[in-house]
Structures are given as structure tokens and as C-alpha cells.
Coordinates of C-alpha atoms in Angstrom, one line a residue:
M224 CA -36.4 -157.0 28.7
R225 CA -39.6 -154.9 28.8
T226 CA -40.9 -157.0 31.7
A227 CA -37.7 -156.5 33.7
I228 CA -37.7 -152.8 33.1
V229 CA -41.3 -152.3 34.2
F230 CA -40.8 -154.4 37.4
L231 CA -37.5 -152.6 38.1
L232 CA -39.1 -149.1 37.8
F233 CA -42.1 -150.1 39.9
F234 CA -40.2 -151.7 42.8
S235 CA -37.5 -149.1 42.9
I236 CA -39.9 -146.1 43.0
L237 CA -42.7 -147.4 45.2
P238 CA -40.6 -147.9 48.4
L239 CA -39.8 -144.1 48.3
A240 CA -43.4 -143.6 49.4
L241 CA -42.4 -144.6 52.9
S242 CA -40.5 -141.3 53.1
Q243 CA -42.9 -139.2 51.0
A244 CA -46.5 -140.3 51.1
W245 CA -47.4 -138.5 47.8
I246 CA -45.2 -140.8 45.7
A247 CA -47.5 -143.8 45.9
P248 CA -50.6 -142.2 44.4
L249 CA -48.4 -140.7 41.6
V250 CA -47.2 -144.2 40.8
Y251 CA -50.8 -145.3 40.6
V252 CA -51.5 -142.4 38.2
G253 CA -48.6 -143.4 36.0
F254 CA -49.6 -147.0 35.7
S255 CA -53.4 -146.3 35.4
V256 CA -52.7 -143.8 32.5
M257 CA -49.7 -145.1 30.7
N258 CA -50.2 -148.9 31.3
P259 CA -46.6 -149.7 30.6
H260 CA -47.2 -153.3 31.6
K261 CA -49.6 -153.6 28.7
L262 CA -46.6 -153.2 26.3
T263 CA -44.9 -156.3 27.7
Y264 CA -45.3 -160.0 26.9
G265 CA -44.2 -161.6 30.2
S266 CA -45.5 -161.8 33.8
A267 CA -45.7 -158.0 34.0
L268 CA -48.7 -158.2 31.7
F269 CA -50.9 -159.7 34.4
F270 CA -49.3 -158.1 37.5
P271 CA -51.7 -155.7 39.3
F272 CA -49.3 -152.7 39.4
A273 CA -52.1 -150.1 39.9
Q274 CA -53.8 -152.1 42.6
V275 CA -50.6 -152.5 44.6
A276 CA -49.8 -148.8 44.2
A277 CA -53.4 -148.0 45.4
L278 CA -53.1 -150.2 48.5
V279 CA -49.7 -148.6 49.4
S280 CA -51.3 -145.1 48.9
L281 CA -54.2 -146.0 51.2
F282 CA -51.7 -147.4 53.8
M283 CA -49.7 -144.2 53.7
L284 CA -52.8 -142.1 53.9
V285 CA -53.7 -143.8 57.2
I286 CA -50.3 -143.7 58.9
T287 CA -48.8 -140.4 57.7
K288 CA -49.4 -137.0 59.3
D289 CA -48.2 -135.4 56.1
R290 CA -51.7 -134.8 54.6
R291 CA -54.1 -132.0 54.2
A292 CA -57.9 -131.7 54.4
L293 CA -60.3 -131.4 51.5
P294 CA -60.8 -127.7 50.6
N295 CA -64.2 -126.2 51.1
H296 CA -64.9 -125.6 47.4
A297 CA -67.8 -126.1 45.0
L298 CA -65.8 -128.6 42.9
V299 CA -65.5 -130.9 45.9
Y300 CA -69.2 -130.9 46.5
L301 CA -70.0 -131.3 42.8
I302 CA -67.8 -134.3 42.4
G303 CA -69.2 -135.8 45.5
A304 CA -72.8 -135.2 44.3
L305 CA -72.0 -136.8 40.9
Y306 CA -70.5 -139.9 42.5
L307 CA -73.5 -140.3 44.8
W308 CA -75.9 -139.8 41.9
M309 CA -74.1 -142.5 40.0
G310 CA -74.9 -144.8 42.9
V311 CA -78.6 -143.8 42.7
T312 CA -78.7 -144.5 39.0
S313 CA -77.0 -147.8 39.5
M314 CA -79.7 -148.8 42.0
T315 CA -82.5 -147.8 39.6
T316 CA -80.8 -149.2 36.5
I317 CA -82.7 -151.0 33.7
N318 CA -79.5 -152.7 32.5
P319 CA -78.0 -156.0 33.7
E320 CA -77.0 -155.5 37.3
E321 CA -73.7 -157.4 37.0
R322 CA -72.4 -155.1 34.3
V323 CA -73.7 -152.0 36.1
W324 CA -72.1 -152.8 39.5
T325 CA -68.9 -153.9 37.9
Q326 CA -68.5 -150.5 36.2
W327 CA -69.6 -148.7 39.4
I328 CA -66.8 -150.5 41.2
E329 CA -64.3 -149.4 38.6
V330 CA -65.5 -145.8 38.7
S331 CA -65.4 -145.9 42.5
K332 CA -61.7 -146.8 42.4
T333 CA -61.0 -143.8 40.4
Y334 CA -63.0 -141.5 42.7
L335 CA -61.3 -143.0 45.7
M336 CA -57.8 -142.3 44.3
I337 CA -58.5 -138.7 43.2
T338 CA -59.5 -138.2 46.9
V339 CA -56.2 -139.6 48.0
L340 CA -54.4 -137.4 45.6
V341 CA -56.1 -134.3 46.9
L342 CA -55.2 -135.3 50.5
L343 CA -51.5 -136.1 49.8
V344 CA -50.5 -133.7 47.0
Y345 CA -50.2 -130.1 48.2
E346 CA -46.7 -128.8 48.0
R347 CA -45.1 -127.2 44.9
K348 CA -42.7 -130.2 44.3
S349 CA -45.5 -132.8 44.5
I350 CA -47.8 -130.7 42.3
Q351 CA -45.2 -130.4 39.6
M352 CA -44.4 -134.1 39.8
Y353 CA -48.1 -134.9 39.5
I354 CA -48.2 -132.9 36.3
L355 CA -45.1 -134.5 35.0
V356 CA -46.4 -138.0 35.6
I357 CA -49.6 -137.3 33.6
V358 CA -47.7 -135.6 30.8
A359 CA -45.0 -138.3 30.5
S360 CA -47.5 -141.1 30.6
I361 CA -49.2 -139.9 27.4
A362 CA -46.3 -138.1 25.8
F363 CA -44.6 -141.5 25.5
Y364 CA -47.2 -142.5 23.0
G365 CA -47.1 -139.2 21.3
F366 CA -43.3 -139.4 20.8
K367 CA -43.4 -143.0 19.6
G368 CA -46.5 -142.4 17.5
G369 CA -45.0 -139.3 15.8
L370 CA -41.9 -141.2 14.8
F371 CA -44.0 -144.1 13.6
T372 CA -46.2 -141.8 11.5
I373 CA -43.1 -140.2 9.9
L374 CA -41.4 -143.5 9.2
T375 CA -44.6 -145.0 7.6
G376 CA -45.7 -141.9 5.8
G377 CA -49.0 -141.9 7.8
S378 CA -50.2 -145.0 6.0
D379 CA -50.9 -146.8 9.3
R380 CA -52.7 -145.6 12.4
V381 CA -51.2 -144.8 15.7
W382 CA -52.6 -146.9 18.6
G383 CA -52.2 -146.8 22.4
A384 CA -51.5 -149.5 25.0
P385 CA -53.3 -152.8 24.1
G386 CA -56.2 -153.6 26.5
S387 CA -56.2 -150.1 28.0
V388 CA -58.6 -147.1 27.8
I389 CA -56.3 -145.4 25.4
E390 CA -55.9 -148.4 23.1
G391 CA -58.0 -147.0 20.4
N392 CA -56.8 -144.4 17.9
N393 CA -59.5 -142.0 18.9
E394 CA -58.7 -142.3 22.6
I395 CA -54.9 -142.0 22.4
G396 CA -55.4 -139.1 19.9
L397 CA -57.5 -137.1 22.3
G398 CA -55.1 -137.9 25.2
I399 CA -52.1 -136.6 23.2
V400 CA -54.1 -133.4 22.4
M401 CA -54.8 -132.9 26.0
I402 CA -51.2 -133.0 27.2
M403 CA -49.9 -130.7 24.5
P404 CA -50.8 -127.5 26.4
L405 CA -49.0 -129.0 29.4
L406 CA -45.9 -129.5 27.3
T407 CA -46.2 -125.8 26.4
Y408 CA -46.2 -125.1 30.2
Y409 CA -42.9 -127.0 30.5
Y410 CA -41.5 -125.2 27.5
R411 CA -42.2 -121.8 29.0
S412 CA -40.8 -122.8 32.4
S413 CA -37.7 -124.4 31.0
K414 CA -34.6 -122.3 31.8
T415 CA -32.2 -124.0 29.3
L416 CA -32.0 -123.8 25.5
Y417 CA -31.6 -127.6 25.2
G418 CA -34.6 -128.1 27.5
R419 CA -36.8 -126.0 25.3
L420 CA -35.6 -127.6 22.1
G421 CA -36.2 -131.0 23.6
I422 CA -39.8 -130.1 24.6
A423 CA -40.4 -128.5 21.3
F424 CA -39.3 -131.6 19.5
V425 CA -41.7 -133.8 21.6
F426 CA -44.5 -131.3 21.0
L427 CA -43.9 -131.5 17.2
L428 CA -43.9 -135.3 17.3
C429 CA -47.1 -135.3 19.4
S430 CA -48.8 -133.1 16.7
V431 CA -47.7 -135.6 14.0
A432 CA -49.0 -138.5 16.2
V433 CA -52.4 -136.9 16.5
L434 CA -52.7 -136.8 12.7
G435 CA -51.3 -140.3 12.5
T436 CA -54.2 -141.6 14.6
Q437 CA -56.5 -140.6 11.7
S438 CA -59.1 -139.8 14.4
R439 CA -61.6 -137.2 13.3
G440 CA -62.5 -136.4 16.9
A441 CA -58.9 -135.9 17.8
A442 CA -58.5 -133.6 14.8
V443 CA -61.4 -131.5 15.9
A444 CA -59.9 -131.4 19.4
L445 CA -56.5 -130.5 18.0
M446 CA -57.9 -127.5 16.1
A447 CA -59.8 -126.2 19.1
M448 CA -56.8 -126.6 21.4
T449 CA -54.5 -125.0 18.9
F450 CA -56.8 -122.0 18.5
F451 CA -57.0 -121.4 22.3
L452 CA -53.2 -122.1 22.7
A453 CA -52.4 -119.4 20.1
T454 CA -54.7 -116.9 21.7
R455 CA -53.0 -117.4 25.1
S456 CA -49.5 -116.8 23.7
K457 CA -47.6 -113.6 24.1
H458 CA -48.0 -112.8 20.4
P459 CA -51.4 -114.3 19.5
F460 CA -51.5 -113.1 15.9
V461 CA -48.1 -114.4 15.0
A462 CA -48.7 -117.6 16.9
T463 CA -52.0 -118.2 15.1
I464 CA -50.5 -117.6 11.6
G465 CA -47.5 -119.9 12.5
L466 CA -49.8 -122.7 13.7
I467 CA -52.0 -122.4 10.6
L468 CA -49.0 -122.7 8.3
M469 CA -47.7 -125.7 10.3
G470 CA -51.1 -127.3 10.0
I471 CA -51.3 -126.8 6.3
L472 CA -47.8 -128.3 5.9
A473 CA -48.7 -131.2 8.0
F474 CA -51.9 -131.9 6.2
S475 CA -50.1 -131.7 2.8
L476 CA -47.7 -134.4 3.9
M477 CA -50.4 -136.9 5.0
P478 CA -51.5 -139.6 2.5
D479 CA -54.7 -139.5 0.5
S480 CA -56.3 -142.1 2.8
W481 CA -56.0 -139.7 5.7
T482 CA -57.4 -136.8 3.6
D483 CA -60.3 -138.9 2.5
R484 CA -61.1 -139.8 6.1
M485 CA -61.0 -136.2 7.3
M486 CA -63.2 -135.1 4.5
T487 CA -66.1 -137.2 5.8
L488 CA -66.4 -134.4 8.5
R489 CA -67.9 -132.3 5.7
N490 CA -70.4 -135.0 4.5
H491 CA -71.4 -137.1 7.5
E492 CA -74.4 -138.5 5.7
A493 CA -72.1 -140.6 3.5
D494 CA -70.2 -141.9 6.5
G495 CA -71.6 -145.0 8.2
S496 CA -69.8 -144.4 11.5
A497 CA -71.0 -140.9 11.8
M498 CA -74.6 -141.9 11.0
S499 CA -74.6 -144.7 13.5
R500 CA -73.4 -142.2 16.2
I501 CA -76.2 -139.8 15.3
S502 CA -78.8 -142.6 15.5
T503 CA -77.5 -143.7 18.8
W504 CA -77.7 -140.1 20.1
Q505 CA -81.3 -140.0 18.9
M506 CA -82.0 -143.2 20.8
I507 CA -80.5 -141.7 24.0
L508 CA -82.7 -138.6 23.6
T509 CA -85.7 -140.9 23.3
M510 CA -84.6 -142.8 26.4
A511 CA -84.1 -139.5 28.3
G512 CA -87.6 -138.6 27.5
D513 CA -88.8 -141.8 29.1
R514 CA -86.3 -141.7 32.0
P515 CA -85.3 -138.1 32.3
I516 CA -84.1 -138.1 36.0
V517 CA -82.1 -141.3 36.4
G518 CA -81.3 -142.5 32.8
S519 CA -80.5 -146.1 32.3
G520 CA -77.5 -146.5 34.6
F521 CA -74.1 -147.8 33.6
A522 CA -73.9 -150.3 30.6
L523 CA -75.8 -147.9 28.4
D524 CA -75.0 -150.0 25.3
H525 CA -77.1 -152.9 26.6
V526 CA -79.1 -154.4 23.7
G527 CA -82.4 -154.0 25.6
N528 CA -82.1 -150.2 25.4
Y529 CA -81.7 -150.3 21.6
V530 CA -84.7 -152.7 21.2
K531 CA -86.9 -150.4 23.2
Y532 CA -85.7 -147.0 22.2
H533 CA -83.9 -147.2 18.9
A534 CA -86.3 -146.7 16.0
N535 CA -84.3 -148.6 13.4
F536 CA -82.7 -151.4 15.5
S537 CA -83.1 -154.8 14.1
P538 CA -82.4 -158.3 15.6
G539 CA -78.8 -159.1 15.0
D540 CA -77.6 -155.5 15.0
I541 CA -74.8 -154.7 17.4
P542 CA -75.3 -151.8 19.8
I543 CA -72.6 -149.2 19.8
A544 CA -71.4 -147.0 22.6
A545 CA -72.6 -143.4 23.1
H546 CA -69.5 -141.9 21.5
S547 CA -70.0 -138.6 23.4
I548 CA -69.3 -137.6 26.9
Y549 CA -72.4 -135.5 26.9
F550 CA -74.8 -138.1 25.6
Q551 CA -73.1 -140.7 27.7
A552 CA -73.8 -138.6 30.8
L553 CA -77.4 -138.1 29.7
G554 CA -78.1 -141.7 28.8
E555 CA -76.4 -143.2 31.9
H556 CA -77.4 -140.8 34.6
G557 CA -80.3 -138.7 33.2
Y558 CA -80.5 -134.9 33.0
V559 CA -79.4 -134.6 36.7
G560 CA -76.2 -136.5 35.9
L561 CA -75.6 -134.4 32.8
I562 CA -76.1 -131.1 34.7
L563 CA -73.8 -132.2 37.4
Y564 CA -71.1 -133.3 34.9
L565 CA -71.4 -130.0 33.0
A566 CA -71.2 -128.1 36.2
I567 CA -68.0 -129.8 37.1
L568 CA -66.4 -128.9 33.8
A569 CA -67.7 -125.3 34.0
S570 CA -66.6 -124.8 37.6
T571 CA -63.2 -126.2 36.8
W572 CA -62.8 -123.7 33.9
R573 CA -63.9 -120.8 36.0
T574 CA -61.8 -121.7 39.0
L575 CA -58.7 -122.1 36.8
G576 CA -59.3 -118.6 35.4
V577 CA -59.6 -117.1 38.8
L578 CA -56.5 -118.9 40.1
S579 CA -54.4 -117.9 37.1
K580 CA -55.0 -114.2 37.9
R581 CA -54.3 -114.7 41.6
F582 CA -51.1 -116.6 41.1
G583 CA -50.0 -114.1 38.5
A584 CA -50.1 -111.5 41.3
I585 CA -47.9 -113.5 43.7
E586 CA -44.2 -113.1 43.2
G587 CA -42.5 -116.4 42.6
E588 CA -45.7 -118.2 41.9
E589 CA -46.3 -117.2 38.3
W590 CA -45.6 -120.8 37.3
A591 CA -48.9 -121.8 38.9
G592 CA -50.8 -119.1 37.0
D593 CA -49.4 -120.3 33.7
L594 CA -50.2 -123.9 34.6
C595 CA -53.8 -123.0 35.3
R596 CA -54.1 -121.4 31.8
M597 CA -52.6 -124.5 30.2
V598 CA -54.9 -126.8 32.1
Q599 CA -57.9 -124.7 30.8
I600 CA -56.7 -125.3 27.2
A601 CA -56.3 -129.0 27.9
L602 CA -59.9 -129.1 29.0
V603 CA -60.9 -127.3 25.8
G604 CA -59.3 -130.2 23.9
F605 CA -61.2 -132.7 26.1
C606 CA -64.6 -131.0 25.8
S607 CA -64.4 -130.6 22.1
G608 CA -62.9 -134.1 21.3
G609 CA -65.1 -135.7 24.0
A610 CA -68.2 -134.6 22.1
F611 CA -67.4 -137.6 19.8
L612 CA -66.0 -140.1 22.3
G613 CA -67.6 -141.9 25.3
L614 CA -64.9 -141.0 27.8
M615 CA -67.0 -139.6 30.6
H616 CA -65.3 -141.8 33.2
W617 CA -61.8 -141.6 31.8
D618 CA -59.4 -140.8 34.7
V619 CA -57.2 -138.3 32.9
P620 CA -59.8 -135.5 32.8
L621 CA -60.6 -136.3 36.4
Y622 CA -56.9 -135.9 37.3
L623 CA -57.0 -132.4 35.7
V624 CA -60.0 -131.5 37.8
T625 CA -58.2 -132.9 40.8
L626 CA -55.2 -130.7 40.0
C627 CA -57.6 -127.7 40.0
I628 CA -58.8 -128.6 43.5
I629 CA -55.2 -129.0 44.7
L630 CA -54.3 -125.6 43.3
V631 CA -57.3 -124.1 45.1
R632 CA -55.9 -125.3 48.4
Y633 CA -52.3 -124.2 47.4
A634 CA -53.6 -120.7 46.7
R635 CA -54.8 -120.5 50.2
N636 CA -51.2 -120.6 51.4
F637 CA -51.2 -116.9 50.4
E638 CA -53.2 -114.0 51.8
V639 CA -53.8 -110.4 50.7
T640 CA -51.5 -108.1 52.6
D641 CA -51.9 -104.9 50.7
S642 CA -53.6 -103.2 47.7
V643 CA -51.7 -101.8 44.8
V644 CA -53.0 -98.2 44.3
A645 CA -52.5 -96.1 41.2
P646 CA -51.6 -92.4 41.5
S647 CA -55.2 -91.6 40.7
G648 CA -56.2 -93.5 43.9
D649 CA -57.7 -96.5 42.0
R650 CA -56.9 -99.9 43.3
I651 CA -55.3 -101.8 40.5
G652 CA -54.0 -105.0 42.1
M653 CA -53.2 -106.9 45.3
R654 CA -50.0 -107.9 47.1
Y655 CA -49.9 -111.3 48.6
S656 CA -47.7 -113.0 51.2
R657 CA -47.4 -116.6 52.4
N658 CA -49.9 -117.5 55.1
S659 CA -47.7 -119.7 57.3
G660 CA -50.7 -120.7 59.5
Y661 CA -52.7 -122.3 56.7
N662 CA -52.6 -126.0 56.2

């Protein structure tokens, strides 16, 4: 039954791309993030859904006239520079070339598809559908995981799609945290009581699912995201108190095994997992001292790196991943790669802040301003939780950066027509109108 449902959905939606080119890349996003075929047991498990959607996307990109150019913006150049630099570090790698170039190809596919998304997604309808696909792809696991946690009393962990990037409890936990601000966006924009109640219910289950993953990194991300979400509400003090009380209630309902695991955050010296991460980070810093410009290239966890740079590595030990987007960037691509990666995150944050103010001043486009603020909070969750997870090349954060670039171009549909002047003569705002000549 699951196999039939996945095939039916795929082959009923994808043909619509022949009439609207932006549909195909959104199908790709859905299958690359959610991986619904990984939940089946039949032929769908091995069918290349994402690859087919990608090929259709490229075909539509070539034949359609319904596309836009890349905007002239710093983010576009930073992403291009990081991708080119990853090619340089792949050519200068000290790791097995087969592994390095295999990962470079996978990363290249993601960067190709985010380019296609920028070129084909530009109208309000396609932008909102883009957000919906990202949210629904992960909220599915939040909804299911929340119910599972409640029914099992939190005794078992919540996991993602088998064989996917979000299979692990840490990865799916962080993913759920990241889409919770976007659920808030939908809650605020919903015009019906039943719609808001439904979204609030999904949000609550997602919160429970994050706790159910028993992921310490996700818990840190949840606290950071919750704080920023409360401060961005209409009544920040009330919202903060309410969220704290909800958190205390949720924590009190979790089993002792969950509490014991979370308490290791206070005493990392007694936790083997935490200490192994710290020793790996020390190894990466040592490597960066030896290869500060280009790092080691992809496949950072190659045993040769540990033998050469890890002070306490013994024959028979198993290397572990970087478990941090920042140390991963440093170890794989040197300080140049780390600086470029941080610049992308910082530029995205700043750009979203500027866009939120601009959209807030445009009548009828307030939805985009609120969306920018919620994407900022989603990035807070990623940057805080990502400090403990090696997800530098995960496509979901890249999709949010891509959304920022799309909104930059969308904002250029409007031009300043007048200044709003106070009785004192001070300019206090701008009036905008649609620029029909921009494309």
C-alpha cells in the first residue's frame, strides 16, 4: 500500500510541471527532504524519484520561458565561491579520492538544484508552495514522532526515514526544530479558527517529538529557537513565560532515562560521546594548523587523518565524524571554507532582517516580512544545533538560504514611490508600489 501511494503521488504531481515549471523542482525538494520512498518495502524503495524529478526540472528549465535571472546579490556570489572552493579542496585532498569525488558529486547535485529553484521559483504562489513542501516534508515526522512519544511515554527514541540524512535521532530532531518557526508563520497567516487549531496541534506534537528524539543537540536548538520565537511575538514577556511553563511540564512528563541523558550536558567529562567529539575537534584544529588554507577535503573521517593528527588515536579505533558544522567546514575546507560558510549564514541573517522591514512597509506583502523573521529563527535553530552535528552539506539549510535569495528578487518587484513624512518634517518610512517592469 505504501509503495502504491508513493508512486501515485509522484506520477500524478510531476506531469503538472509541463504547465508550471516550478512544480518539478519542488517535487525534487519533497523527495530529497522527506524521502517517503524510504518508508516503503517494495519497488519504490529503490526507484530514483529525486533523480527523475531533477531531470524533469532541468528539462523544464531549458524549454520554458517562465524563468528569472539570478539576482545580483552577495549571497549568490558567496555560495558560488564556496562551491568553487570545495572543488579546490577536492583537488588538493589528502583523503581517498574515490570517497572525496563521490561526495563532491552529491554536493554538486544539491547546488545545481538550488540554482534551478532560484531560476524557476519567483511568484508568491510558488514561493509559498516551496515553503509548504519543506515544512510538510519534516512536519510529517514531527507529527508521527510526537504521537509515538506520547504513546510510548518517551521510553523509545524518535527516528527519521531509514537510509536518509535525517535517519538519526539527532538529525531529525534538528530538522523538526527548524520547521517549527515556519509552522508559526502558517499559524499567524491562517484565517480560520480550525486552521490555527490544526497548526497549533502539529506544533505541539513537533515539540514533543523533539524531546522524544532524546537528542541533546536538538534540545539545545529547541531552547535557542524557543527564546528567539518568544522575543519575536507580539507579547514577548507573556510568550516567554508560557513557553517556559510548557517546557517545564514537558520535561516533567519525560522518563528518567531522558532526564539522565540531558543531564550529561552539565557534566560532559563523564560522557564518552561528548569527550570523543571534543577530541575530534582538537584533532581538526591540529590539522587546520598543518593545512590552514585547504583543509583535508571531503571524507574528513578518513582514518589517515586520525593517525596523523589525533593525539590519542590507537590502531583499531574507529574515527568519528566532525559532529559540528563549524569544525566540519574547517576540517574539510580550511579556514577559507569556514569563513565563506560563516559569511553565507551571516549574510542570510542580515538580508532576512532587511527584507522583513521592507516587506512590512508594503501593503499586502506583510506575509513575506513575517516569513523572513521566521526563517531567521529557523536558522538560529540550525546554527545552535548544528554546533553538535556534522550537517554542513545538508540540503534543508541550503533551501532556506535559497528562499532568502528568492525573496531578494521578489522584493525588487516593488520600488519606492514616496516617503512618509511626520508633521515635524522627519522621514519616518517609505511607500512602495509594484514595479511592473522588473523581471
